[in-house]
C-alpha cells in the first residue's frame, strides 16, 4: 500500500480516534511533533478521542502523564480506556459484595463502584471468599505473581463469578530498551485456559471500546461513522477493531508495526487499513 | 440457581431482547404458549427485540416465517440479525467492486449495497477475481462445499480483502430429529485457520449485535441498560453477550441448555445468567 | 543461516529420512536431479526412508507413482506413511464391527484389518450406526462434503468411539498452479472443534511416524539417532518432528519454504533446522 | 461403562505401565493398599513401569520418595519421566553453550549433559545471553515468576533457540486440600503464545514417553504392544496417550477423574479407556 500524508488523510474526517502507545507516545516519551497534530486539529475544529487498552490508571492520571511531558492539549474527558468499560460492567452487573482484583492499588481505585468493596486477591481468605462476586484483572504489577496467580486460579475454581479482563494486550514495551513485559491480557489467557472458564474481555479490537467513544460524541452532536477516523499502530487491535466498527482506519508505522513489515503483515493477517502513514504527525 | 417465574422476571424490565431459536421457536415449530408472552408484553407496554445470529434471510423474511406459523405479533422492524451488521459493514467500508459470498441467493439479496455487485463464490474466475473487494460467509446452503470452499481458500490467498462472517454459530438443529447441521460459523473457522487470516465476525456474543438494537431504541426513547433484559437459551452467545453489554440476562431451558445440565454448565463455563427460567412463556 | 551443500551434509550420516512432497517431487513432477541423490546414496551404502503424511494411497501405490515418473529407485518397503499408523492403530485397538471412513475407496483399502468391516460414511445408516466402532479421516476426496461431513458430525455425537486422522496436513498444492486444496487434516480440525471431542492424529510432527521408521531400521541393524538425518521442506512438520525425535534436520528450499522466507520463518517459529540446503539434489 | 475388577484386568497383560499421581499416590500419601498390587505383580512375574509427567526430580529421587512412604518395591530404573526425554533431547541435539532453565536447582541437576552448562534464567544477562542455546521449562518452583517469566520472554525474542517443556500438565493438586497449583506446562503455554514460537513438549499424551519405556523393555525381551496395559487417572494424558500408542488402557477413579464424572467425561471427550476400575489396588 502507498504511504500517504497524514494531514491529507485527516482532512477528510471530522473526528479522529487515536491509540496512545506507539501513536502519541513511545517508551522514549512523546512522538516528536505530535503536538502539531493536536494544534492543527484544534485550528480545523476537528475533535479527538484517545481509545486505549490501558487499565492501569484512570483517564485523569493518564492525561496528567501527558501534561508532565509538556503535552498540555490532552484532556482527560477525551480518554476512553478499557478500564472504564470494566467499571461500567461492575456498575451495571455487580450489586454487592467484594470485587477481587489483580493490579496496583491505583488501578483498582478507579473501578470503585457504589455498594462494592474492592480488595486485592492477596487479601482474599477463607473468611471472605464467599462474598467475592467478581474478579477483575487490571494490571500486571502490584501483586506477587506466584502467590496471587495461584490464588486466583483457586478462587475461580471455588466461586462461580464473572472474571473481567480490563486490558487485552499480551505484552507492552519497556522503557528505554527493545525489551517487553508480559501484560495482564497474557496472564489472563493463561488463567482462563487453566480454569476452563470464559472471561469477559474489554479492550480493542472489541467494539465496545469504540461504541463508548461514539456514544460520548453523539451526546453532543450528530455524527456518522463515515466522519470518524481511527489511527493506530497495531493491526490486531486498532485496525481490526476500527474496521469492524465501520470506521476508516490509518496504520501508522511509529510503534508495533515496523515500516519493513507493514506490507507483509497486512497481507498475512488480512487486516487492511484504509490508509498507511509514517506517523500521526502533521508536518 | 433457583428456577424463577418468567412473568415475575420480565415485570422488572421495560424492554426485552429475545433470542429466536430455542426461545421463540424450535425445530418443531413455535414454543407452545409463546404468543401469550407477547400479548402480555403489549398489554404492559413493554417492548421487544429479537436479536438473532441468523443471516440466512432478511428480517422481513424472518418475520413472515413467524406469521406463517400463526404468530402474527412479530414485526420485522424488531428483528436484529447478524446479517444486518454484515450489510452495515459493507455500506460503510466497501465502496466498489464485487462482494463474493457463500450462501443462498436469498441470503445474499439483502446484503446488496449501492455500488457493490454481489456474486456467489462459484461465479468468481480469473477474469473478475481482481475486482473482488470483500468476501462474506452467510449461510451453509446454496453452494457446493467441495468446489466453493476450496475456491474460497484460494481467493483469500490471492486477494488481501476483508472476510466477513455473518453468523458465528457452529451448528444448528435439524427439523424433526436430534441431529444437527454444520453452520457457516463452523465452516468459517476452518477457512480462517487454513488461510491464517483474521476474519470479521458479526453475531452474539459480540456486543455490536446488542448495540445495534440499543441504538434503535434510543432513537425513540431514553433508556438505561438497567431497564433491558436479554432472554436466551445459549450461555456462550446470548448470556455471555448480554452480560458483557451490561444487561441482565435470563437463561431459558427450552433450547440448547437442558434442565439437567444448566447448573453444571454455568459452573464450568463461569457464564452466569441473572435468572434461570424454564421457558420464556408467561403462564 | 548459511546455505550448505547437500552432499557434504549427508556425508555425515548413515541413514537419511526424506519427506516426499516438496523434497522428492512437486506438482510438476520429480524434483530435477533427485535420482542422482539416490544413486549416490546407494554407492555410499547409505539407506533412505520416505516419511510422508500421505494416507491417500498405500506405500505400494506411492512407490508405483514414482516408477511411472521414471524414478525406479524408490522401494515401497522404504515408505512410511501416516496411513500405516492408522492401520496399526486399528489392528491393535479395534477388534470388531464397522470402521467408517472419509476418503477414497483406494485409501480405505489398505487400512483393512482382520475382523473389521470398512464402510464409507455415506453407507452408515440407522441400521448399522451402532456397530461403528471407529471413524477414520483418510482423504479429502471420494465423498460428498456437505452430506458426509454433516453425517460425520452426527455419528460422532451419537457414538462414543475413537476418531482417527491419518493425515495432519491442512492443505496440499494443486497440480500445475499455485493454488491449493483443503486436505483432510484441515477438515478434521473443523469436525473436532464442532463435536468437541479429541481426535487421534497420526503424521509428522508426531514422533510416532519417526519411531515407526526407526523401529524398522533397528530390526536389521544397530543404529543411533545421531546417525540419522531428516530432510524436509516444512518447518512445522518435518523439522519440528525430526528435531523433537532427536534427529539432525535439513530444511530444503524446494517446496513449502521459499528461499526468501526461510530466515524469517525460522526466527518467527523458533523451529531451527540443523542445516539449510537449496534442494535435496546431489550435484 | 461397567466398573471392572483391577486384578482380573491385569491378569490379561504381561507388563503394566502406571501413572504416578492419582494412581499410586495422592496428596495424602500412598493410595491405600497399592503395595498389594506390586506384590501380586511380582508373584505373577508381571513387570511394571511408571510413566510420569514429573520433571521436578530425577527417577532416583522419585523412587526415594516412595521408599520414604514405606513403599520399597519401586525401583528407580522402572521410572520414566518426561524430564528424561528433555535430557535425551539435549544430549542428542544441543552440543555446546548454556542451557537456561526455569525450575528448582534439583530439577536442573539431572538434565546436566556433557558439554553443556545449565544456568537458571535468573543468571542470564547481557554477557552470556549469546551463549544460550536452549531453554528448558522444568518446574514451577525455584524462581521468581515476575522477574524470570519476563526474562524468559525476552530471551526467546532475542535468541532463535529451542524451548523445551519437560512437563505438559497445567495444574497439580496441593497437599492436604482440594486446591491446585499452576504447573510449568500451563506457564509454558502462556510464554509460547506470547512469543509466538513453537515449543517442544515432552510428556503424556505424547507417544515419545511410551516409546521410551517400550524401548527399555525390548532391550531385555520380545514383547508386543498387545501385552502391555496403561493405567492412569487422567483421560487427556494417560488414556489418550496410551490408546494412541496402541496400548489397552484402564481409567482408575482414584485421582483426577471422579466416579460421578467418568461416564460424562468419556462421552464428551471421546477418549475411551479399554476398562474402568475403581483403583489400581488388587484386593
XYZ file of N, CA, C and O in Angstrom, chain B residues 84-250:
668
model
N -27.631 -8.095 9.271
C -27.766 -6.643 9.155
C -26.439 -5.943 9.452
O -26.137 -4.894 8.901
N -25.658 -6.528 10.367
C -24.359 -5.936 10.688
C -23.390 -6.134 9.530
O -22.574 -5.255 9.231
N -23.491 -7.290 8.883
C -22.642 -7.527 7.712
C -22.976 -6.487 6.636
O -22.085 -5.918 6.004
N -24.273 -6.236 6.472
C -24.666 -5.229 5.472
C -24.159 -3.834 5.857
O -23.646 -3.096 5.010
N -24.281 -3.481 7.144
C -23.790 -2.168 7.582
C -22.285 -2.047 7.314
O -21.803 -1.002 6.873
N -21.568 -3.120 7.564
C -20.126 -3.109 7.314
C -19.838 -2.812 5.844
O -19.000 -1.964 5.520
N -20.534 -3.520 4.963
C -20.299 -3.303 3.527
C -20.663 -1.874 3.137
O -19.940 -1.222 2.381
N -21.788 -1.365 3.662
C -22.206 0.012 3.352
C -21.116 1.007 3.750
O -20.813 1.946 3.023
N -20.534 0.775 4.935
C -19.577 1.754 5.458
C -18.181 1.572 4.891
O -17.452 2.546 4.705
N -17.779 0.332 4.629
C -16.360 0.071 4.421
C -15.976 -0.375 3.015
O -14.806 -0.372 2.677
N -16.918 -0.852 2.219
C -16.560 -1.324 0.886
C -17.311 -0.473 -0.130
O -18.535 -0.425 -0.127
N -16.562 0.206 -0.959
C -17.203 1.217 -1.805
C -17.488 0.767 -3.229
O -18.336 1.331 -3.905
N -16.767 -0.230 -3.686
C -16.911 -0.581 -5.089
C -16.436 -2.001 -5.310
O -15.809 -2.614 -4.454
N -16.757 -2.535 -6.488
C -16.280 -3.864 -6.857
C -17.267 -4.959 -6.506
O -18.455 -4.715 -6.279
N -16.714 -6.159 -6.433
C -17.527 -7.358 -6.230
C -17.447 -7.811 -4.777
O -16.377 -7.798 -4.178
N -18.601 -8.178 -4.212
C -18.627 -8.888 -2.938
C -18.954 -10.351 -3.239
O -20.062 -10.657 -3.686
N -17.965 -11.225 -3.041
C -18.213 -12.649 -3.239
C -18.849 -13.213 -1.982
O -18.560 -12.744 -0.882
N -19.758 -14.191 -2.132
C -20.404 -14.737 -0.936
C -20.567 -16.241 -1.015
O -20.604 -16.826 -2.099
N -20.639 -16.842 0.178
C -21.050 -18.238 0.335
C -22.417 -18.219 1.002
O -22.565 -17.657 2.088
N -23.411 -18.794 0.371
C -24.760 -18.830 0.950
C -25.798 -18.929 -0.144
O -25.455 -19.028 -1.327
N -27.051 -18.906 0.275
C -28.131 -18.964 -0.714
C -28.266 -17.608 -1.420
O -27.821 -16.577 -0.917
N -28.910 -17.625 -2.571
C -29.203 -16.399 -3.302
C -30.007 -15.449 -2.414
O -29.765 -14.237 -2.378
N -30.936 -16.044 -1.666
C -31.796 -15.243 -0.793
C -30.992 -14.563 0.312
O -31.236 -13.406 0.659
N -30.007 -15.242 0.898
C -29.195 -14.623 1.947
C -28.369 -13.472 1.385
O -28.121 -12.471 2.058
N -27.968 -13.598 0.113
C -27.136 -12.555 -0.495
C -27.939 -11.321 -0.850
O -27.431 -10.197 -0.851
N -29.209 -11.539 -1.139
C -30.034 -10.454 -1.649
C -30.028 -9.264 -0.700
O -29.903 -8.111 -1.097
N -30.144 -9.558 0.576
C -30.331 -8.411 1.467
C -29.028 -7.788 1.973
O -29.056 -6.810 2.695
N -27.886 -8.330 1.551
C -26.663 -7.563 1.823
C -26.298 -6.671 0.632
O -25.275 -5.998 0.639
N -27.142 -6.667 -0.407
C -26.889 -5.781 -1.544
C -26.665 -4.356 -1.062
O -27.417 -3.842 -0.245
N -25.638 -3.746 -1.595
C -25.280 -2.411 -1.135
C -24.968 -1.573 -2.375
O -24.459 -2.100 -3.369
N -25.278 -0.306 -2.313
C -25.090 0.517 -3.513
C -23.622 0.532 -3.935
O -22.721 0.631 -3.103
N -23.411 0.407 -5.227
C -22.040 0.427 -5.735
C -21.377 -0.923 -5.741
O -20.301 -1.085 -6.297
N -22.020 -1.912 -5.076
C -21.398 -3.230 -4.989
C -22.171 -4.249 -5.822
O -23.383 -4.151 -5.978
N -21.450 -5.212 -6.290
C -22.027 -6.268 -7.104
C -21.815 -7.568 -6.333
O -20.682 -7.973 -6.099
N -22.880 -8.211 -5.850
C -22.709 -9.471 -5.122
C -22.715 -10.646 -6.096
O -23.554 -10.728 -6.980
N -21.751 -11.536 -5.915
C -21.633 -12.722 -6.773
C -21.315 -13.931 -5.897
O -20.504 -13.825 -4.978
N -21.939 -15.067 -6.170
C -21.555 -16.267 -5.421
C -20.096 -16.629 -5.704
O -19.588 -16.337 -6.795
N -19.436 -17.241 -4.753
C -18.040 -17.651 -4.938
C -17.889 -18.480 -6.218
O -16.897 -18.377 -6.942
N -18.908 -19.272 -6.537
C -18.828 -20.125 -7.737
C -18.685 -19.309 -9.018
O -18.213 -19.824 -10.027
N -19.095 -18.046 -8.989
C -19.026 -17.216 -10.193
C -17.732 -16.407 -10.276
O -17.534 -15.628 -11.212
N -16.847 -16.600 -9.304
C -15.565 -15.874 -9.355
C -14.596 -16.668 -10.232
O -14.479 -17.874 -10.121
N -13.926 -15.969 -11.125
C -12.975 -16.639 -12.015
C -11.779 -15.718 -12.259
O -11.698 -14.627 -11.689
N -10.859 -16.162 -13.088
C -9.620 -15.383 -13.276
C -9.865 -14.003 -13.884
O -9.023 -13.112 -13.783
N -11.037 -13.807 -14.488
C -11.320 -12.510 -15.110
C -11.848 -11.493 -14.106
O -11.656 -10.295 -14.264
N -12.579 -11.977 -13.082
C -13.160 -10.996 -12.149
C -12.563 -11.032 -10.739
O -12.908 -10.208 -9.902
N -11.630 -11.948 -10.493
C -11.122 -12.096 -9.113
C -10.459 -10.800 -8.620
O -10.532 -10.474 -7.424
N -9.862 -10.035 -9.529
C -9.189 -8.816 -9.087
C -10.151 -7.704 -8.687
O -9.737 -6.702 -8.104
N -11.428 -7.870 -9.031
C -12.414 -6.885 -8.571
C -13.090 -7.285 -7.255
O -13.900 -6.516 -6.732
N -12.759 -8.460 -6.763
C -13.397 -8.893 -5.504
C -12.792 -8.100 -4.345
O -11.590 -8.176 -4.096
N -13.638 -7.330 -3.645
C -13.139 -6.468 -2.570
C -13.594 -6.895 -1.182
O -13.213 -6.263 -0.193
N -14.412 -7.912 -1.125
C -14.816 -8.460 0.180
C -15.410 -9.835 -0.065
O -15.886 -10.124 -1.172
N -15.355 -10.665 0.973
C -15.937 -12.000 0.887
C -16.812 -12.185 2.122
O -16.368 -11.927 3.237
N -18.065 -12.588 1.923
C -18.996 -12.720 3.046
C -19.478 -14.160 3.162
O -19.931 -14.746 2.183
N -19.362 -14.716 4.358
C -19.850 -16.078 4.628
C -21.206 -15.957 5.307
O -21.296 -15.539 6.462
N -22.265 -16.316 4.575
C -23.631 -16.032 5.012
C -24.379 -17.262 5.506
O -25.078 -17.216 6.512
N -24.265 -18.352 4.756
C -25.114 -19.497 5.066
C -24.405 -20.766 4.582
O -23.574 -20.718 3.680
N -24.735 -21.899 5.200
C -24.081 -23.159 4.822
C -24.738 -23.819 3.613
O -24.230 -24.822 3.119
N -25.835 -23.273 3.130
C -26.505 -23.861 1.972
C -26.355 -22.948 0.752
O -25.927 -21.812 0.859
N -26.704 -23.509 -0.406
C -26.695 -22.702 -1.631
C -25.395 -22.792 -2.415
O -25.219 -22.067 -3.392
N -24.492 -23.661 -2.000
C -23.238 -23.801 -2.752
C -22.694 -25.218 -2.591
O -23.093 -25.945 -1.679
N -21.773 -25.573 -3.492
C -21.122 -26.880 -3.432
C -19.912 -26.784 -2.499
O -18.949 -26.061 -2.793
N -19.951 -27.503 -1.394
C -18.901 -27.348 -0.379
C -17.512 -27.636 -0.939
O -16.588 -26.845 -0.711
N -17.350 -28.744 -1.608
C -16.012 -29.106 -2.085
C -15.462 -28.034 -3.022
O -14.377 -27.486 -2.818
N -16.224 -27.712 -4.055
C -15.750 -26.742 -5.053
C -15.560 -25.356 -4.443
O -14.526 -24.712 -4.633
N -16.576 -24.901 -3.709
C -16.579 -23.482 -3.341
C -15.766 -23.190 -2.084
O -15.244 -22.080 -1.930
N -15.601 -24.159 -1.185
C -14.716 -23.907 -0.041
C -13.263 -23.897 -0.512
O -12.466 -23.060 -0.080
N -12.903 -24.804 -1.408
C -11.552 -24.757 -1.969
C -11.331 -23.446 -2.725
O -10.267 -22.825 -2.613
N -12.350 -23.010 -3.460
C -12.213 -21.744 -4.191
C -12.065 -20.568 -3.210
O -11.273 -19.654 -3.426
N -12.825 -20.613 -2.127
C -12.751 -19.547 -1.119
C -11.333 -19.433 -0.557
O -10.797 -18.327 -0.417
N -10.742 -20.580 -0.233
C -9.369 -20.564 0.289
C -8.435 -19.896 -0.726
O -7.602 -19.042 -0.365
N -8.580 -20.222 -1.985
C -7.674 -19.663 -2.986
C -7.935 -18.187 -3.260
O -6.995 -17.431 -3.506
N -9.201 -17.761 -3.198
C -9.489 -16.320 -3.334
C -8.792 -15.554 -2.211
O -8.156 -14.527 -2.437
N -8.890 -16.084 -0.987
C -8.318 -15.368 0.160
C -6.793 -15.453 0.202
O -6.144 -14.637 0.851
N -6.216 -16.438 -0.469
C -4.756 -16.460 -0.593
C -4.291 -15.439 -1.617
O -3.207 -14.874 -1.504
N -5.113 -15.210 -2.625
C -4.710 -14.308 -3.704
C -5.022 -12.844 -3.378
O -4.236 -11.953 -3.689
N -6.179 -12.595 -2.763
C -6.638 -11.230 -2.541
C -6.520 -10.838 -1.069
O -6.911 -11.604 -0.193
N -5.992 -9.655 -0.789
C -5.930 -9.145 0.583
C -7.177 -8.312 0.838
O -7.180 -7.098 0.637
N -8.235 -8.969 1.231
C -9.551 -8.337 1.382
C -10.193 -8.802 2.679
O -9.849 -9.847 3.216
N -11.149 -8.018 3.198
C -11.828 -8.479 4.415
C -12.727 -9.682 4.138
O -13.387 -9.749 3.100
N -12.730 -10.629 5.080
C -13.657 -11.771 5.050
C -14.603 -11.594 6.225
O -14.159 -11.482 7.367
N -15.887 -11.552 5.918
C -16.898 -11.243 6.949
C -17.738 -12.488 7.209
O -18.236 -13.113 6.270
N -17.890 -12.842 8.493
C -18.710 -13.989 8.872
C -19.989 -13.440 9.493
O -19.947 -12.744 10.504
N -21.126 -13.768 8.869
C -22.380 -13.138 9.293
C -23.181 -13.996 10.259
O -24.314 -13.659 10.592
N -22.606 -15.097 10.705
C -23.291 -15.968 11.666
C -22.195 -16.737 12.389
O -21.460 -17.501 11.775
N -22.082 -16.529 13.694
C -20.973 -17.115 14.435
C -21.284 -18.519 14.947
O -20.421 -19.147 15.549
N -22.492 -19.026 14.718
C -22.836 -20.353 15.241
C -22.065 -21.455 14.517
O -21.805 -21.366 13.319
N -21.725 -22.502 15.258
C -21.035 -23.657 14.679
C -21.998 -24.700 14.116
O -21.689 -25.374 13.149
N -23.123 -24.881 14.779
C -24.105 -25.877 14.341
C -25.500 -25.322 14.516
O -25.710 -24.343 15.236
N -26.472 -25.937 13.831
C -27.881 -25.630 14.118
C -28.651 -26.942 14.081
O -28.262 -27.886 13.391
N -29.751 -27.014 14.844
C -30.515 -28.268 14.913
C -31.306 -28.492 13.629
O -31.747 -27.537 12.985
N -31.471 -29.759 13.272
C -32.253 -30.103 12.085
C -33.695 -30.384 12.486
O -33.951 -30.929 13.557
N -34.612 -30.053 11.600
C -36.034 -30.251 11.897
C -36.352 -31.701 12.224
O -35.879 -32.615 11.551
N -37.159 -31.886 13.246
C -37.759 -33.188 13.497
C -36.806 -34.301 13.875
O -37.050 -35.464 13.570
N -35.695 -33.975 14.522
C -34.749 -35.012 14.923
C -33.859 -34.399 15.977
O -33.963 -33.214 16.271
N -32.970 -35.185 16.575
C -31.985 -34.512 17.421
C -30.631 -34.449 16.728
O -29.592 -34.396 17.365
N -30.668 -34.432 15.415
C -29.439 -34.265 14.649
C -29.165 -32.778 14.407
O -30.046 -31.927 14.601
N -27.922 -32.492 14.013
C -27.557 -31.099 13.769
C -26.932 -30.972 12.381
O -26.618 -31.957 11.724
N -26.768 -29.754 11.971
C -26.098 -29.459 10.711
C -24.981 -28.459 11.016
O -25.122 -27.621 11.915
N -23.866 -28.567 10.295
C -22.759 -27.626 10.461
C -23.197 -26.259 9.939
O -23.691 -26.155 8.816
N -23.040 -25.222 10.747
C -23.438 -23.869 10.330
C -22.235 -23.154 9.707
O -21.091 -23.603 9.816
N -22.499 -22.022 9.084
C -21.450 -21.306 8.356
C -20.352 -20.807 9.310
O -19.178 -20.685 8.909
N -20.706 -20.592 10.580
C -19.689 -20.176 11.553
C -18.610 -21.233 11.750
O -17.422 -20.922 11.895
N -19.004 -22.498 11.756
C -18.043 -23.598 11.883
C -17.165 -23.699 10.651
O -15.946 -23.894 10.743
N -17.781 -23.551 9.487
C -17.024 -23.571 8.232
C -16.041 -22.395 8.193
O -14.884 -22.538 7.792
N -16.500 -21.245 8.643
C -15.656 -20.046 8.633
C -14.395 -20.249 9.467
O -13.300 -19.841 9.064
N -14.530 -20.901 10.618
C -13.353 -21.128 11.463
C -12.335 -22.006 10.751
O -11.132 -21.790 10.875
N -12.809 -23.000 10.003
C -11.878 -23.864 9.262
C -11.140 -23.050 8.200
O -9.910 -23.122 8.095
N -11.875 -22.269 7.426
C -11.245 -21.495 6.352
C -10.263 -20.475 6.953
O -9.141 -20.305 6.478
N -10.681 -19.817 8.044
C -9.825 -18.823 8.702
C -8.521 -19.464 9.164
O -7.435 -18.919 8.961
N -8.632 -20.637 9.760
C -7.441 -21.306 10.257
C -6.538 -21.749 9.098
O -5.314 -21.675 9.186
N -7.133 -22.165 7.998
C -6.330 -22.624 6.865
C -5.609 -21.465 6.174
O -4.436 -21.587 5.820
N -6.289 -20.342 5.994
C -5.612 -19.225 5.310
C -4.802 -18.365 6.284
O -3.991 -17.548 5.854
N -5.013 -18.564 7.569
C -4.208 -17.853 8.563
C -4.511 -16.367 8.658
O -3.716 -15.601 9.175
N -5.677 -15.956 8.144
C -6.046 -14.537 8.222
C -7.128 -14.347 9.274
O -7.758 -15.298 9.712
N -7.324 -13.119 9.650
C -8.275 -12.806 10.708
C -9.594 -12.361 10.106
O -9.627 -11.352 9.397
N -10.666 -13.107 10.363
C -11.969 -12.753 9.803
C -12.699 -11.776 10.720
O -12.395 -11.665 11.908
N -13.677 -11.105 10.158
C -14.526 -10.198 10.936
C -15.845 -10.914 11.194
O -16.540 -11.280 10.265
N -16.154 -11.145 12.468
C -17.334 -11.925 12.844
C -18.419 -11.027 13.403
O -18.161 -10.269 14.335
N -19.633 -11.167 12.874
C -20.774 -10.478 13.471
C -21.711 -11.519 14.067
O -21.945 -12.567 13.482
N -22.269 -11.214 15.216
C -23.208 -12.149 15.859
C -22.909 -12.225 17.344
O -21.787 -11.945 17.776
N -23.951 -12.562 18.123
C -23.721 -12.756 19.562
C -22.612 -13.779 19.777
O -22.539 -14.736 19.019
N -21.736 -13.701 20.756
C -21.812 -12.796 21.911
C -21.255 -11.399 21.633
O -21.192 -10.588 22.547
N -20.858 -11.103 20.400
C -20.267 -9.803 20.134
C -21.232 -8.658 20.474
O -22.420 -8.704 20.154
N -20.680 -7.609 21.095
C -21.510 -6.503 21.574
C -22.221 -5.749 20.459
O -23.238 -5.100 20.690
N -21.660 -5.809 19.252
C -22.224 -4.982 18.188
C -23.694 -5.331 17.913
O -24.492 -4.464 17.575
N -24.057 -6.609 18.083
C -25.460 -7.001 17.920
C -26.365 -6.251 18.892
O -27.430 -5.764 18.537
N -25.926 -6.192 20.161
C -26.736 -5.567 21.193
C -26.773 -4.052 21.005
O -27.791 -3.406 21.191
N -25.625 -3.512 20.599
C -25.525 -2.075 20.369
C -26.455 -1.639 19.257
O -27.062 -0.569 19.309
N -26.598 -2.475 18.230
C -27.457 -2.147 17.101
C -28.906 -2.000 17.584
O -29.594 -1.024 17.255
N -29.359 -2.942 18.412
C -30.718 -2.871 18.959
C -30.849 -1.672 19.903
O -31.833 -0.921 19.859
N -29.834 -1.492 20.727
C -29.842 -0.414 21.728
C -29.935 0.951 21.041
O -30.670 1.849 21.479
N -29.226 1.090 19.928
C -29.266 2.346 19.177
C -30.652 2.600 18.582
O -31.143 3.728 18.585
N -31.276 1.526 18.081
C -32.628 1.680 17.515
C -33.602 2.168 18.588
O -34.453 3.026 18.339
N -33.470 1.623 19.791
C -34.364 2.029 20.884
C -34.129 3.489 21.243
O -35.066 4.279 21.397
N -32.861 3.863 21.338
C -32.545 5.229 21.790
C -32.951 6.289 20.785
O -33.016 7.472 21.121
N -33.202 5.877 19.560
C -33.738 6.856 18.595
C -35.145 7.303 18.992
O -35.598 8.362 18.585
N -35.825 6.450 19.751
C -37.226 6.734 20.077
C -37.439 7.099 21.526
O -38.458 7.695 21.872
N -36.535 6.715 22.404
C -36.772 6.965 23.829
C -35.447 6.995 24.590
O -34.417 6.587 24.082
N -35.524 7.502 25.805
C -34.374 7.463 26.698
C -34.462 6.196 27.526
O -35.514 5.906 28.099
N -33.373 5.467 27.550
C -33.411 4.170 28.229
C -32.065 3.915 28.881
O -31.030 4.387 28.402
N -32.067 3.197 29.982
C -30.817 2.751 30.602
C -30.673 1.256 30.358
O -31.668 0.536 30.245
N -29.425 0.803 30.309
C -29.210 -0.635 30.137
C -29.848 -1.441 31.265
O -30.175 -2.607 31.096
N -30.031 -0.802 32.422
C -30.631 -1.489 33.570
C -32.092 -1.871 33.308
O -32.654 -2.711 34.014
N -32.696 -1.222 32.308
C -34.116 -1.493 32.040
C -34.315 -2.531 30.936
O -35.426 -2.781 30.497
N -33.213 -3.114 30.454
C -33.301 -4.085 29.362
C -32.911 -5.472 29.864
O -31.944 -5.624 30.609
N -33.660 -6.475 29.427
C -33.398 -7.871 29.798
C -33.130 -8.666 28.526
O -33.847 -8.525 27.542
N -32.103 -9.519 28.545
C -31.822 -10.409 27.417
C -32.260 -11.822 27.775
O -31.844 -12.345 28.819
N -33.049 -12.445 26.914
C -33.546 -13.803 27.142
C -32.951 -14.744 26.105
O -33.116 -14.507 24.899
N -32.279 -15.787 26.548
C -31.679 -16.699 25.577
C -31.540 -18.101 26.119
O -31.655 -18.333 27.326
N -31.256 -19.032 25.219
C -31.118 -20.438 25.627
C -29.663 -20.913 25.587
O -29.397 -22.057 25.930
N -28.722 -20.024 25.186
C -27.344 -20.462 24.988
C -26.392 -19.601 25.808
O -26.343 -18.381 25.639
N -25.609 -20.243 26.675
C -24.718 -19.479 27.556
C -23.673 -18.700 26.770
O -23.437 -17.515 27.048
N -23.010 -19.350 25.774
C -21.862 -18.732 25.111
C -22.220 -17.587 24.176
O -21.333 -16.844 23.758
N -23.465 -17.482 23.773
C -23.830 -16.381 22.865
C -24.747 -15.399 23.582
O -24.362 -14.274 23.866
N -25.964 -15.856 23.918
C -26.966 -14.953 24.473
C -26.556 -14.397 25.835
O -26.638 -13.184 26.075
N -26.142 -15.295 26.719
C -25.918 -14.869 28.110
C -24.575 -14.142 28.222
O -24.498 -13.047 28.788
N -23.528 -14.714 27.642
C -22.222 -14.047 27.691
C -22.307 -12.664 27.045
O -21.831 -11.666 27.597
N -22.937 -12.597 25.871
C -23.032 -11.325 25.150
C -23.880 -10.310 25.902
O -23.509 -9.139 26.023
N -25.021 -10.763 26.415
C -25.892 -9.854 27.174
C -25.181 -9.335 28.413
O -25.160 -8.130 28.690
N -24.561 -10.248 29.158
C -23.813 -9.845 30.364
C -22.756 -8.809 30.021
O -22.628 -7.780 30.683
N -21.979 -9.096 28.987
C -20.857 -8.228 28.671
C -21.333 -6.838 28.268
O -20.677 -5.834 28.560
N -22.477 -6.779 27.585
C -23.021 -5.482 27.183
C -23.606 -4.744 28.390
O -23.936 -3.568 28.298
N -23.731 -5.440 29.520
C -24.200 -4.777 30.740
C -25.681 -5.012 31.028
O -26.266 -4.341 31.867
N -26.288 -5.970 30.316
C -27.709 -6.248 30.516
C -27.901 -7.361 31.539
O -27.045 -8.229 31.693
N -29.045 -7.356 32.205
C -29.440 -8.531 32.975
C -29.881 -9.603 31.988
O -30.328 -9.293 30.873
N -29.725 -10.857 32.383
C -29.958 -11.952 31.441
C -30.787 -13.072 32.081
O -30.696 -13.305 33.281
N -31.596 -13.725 31.242
C -32.337 -14.924 31.659
C -31.906 -16.083 30.787
O -31.983 -15.987 29.563
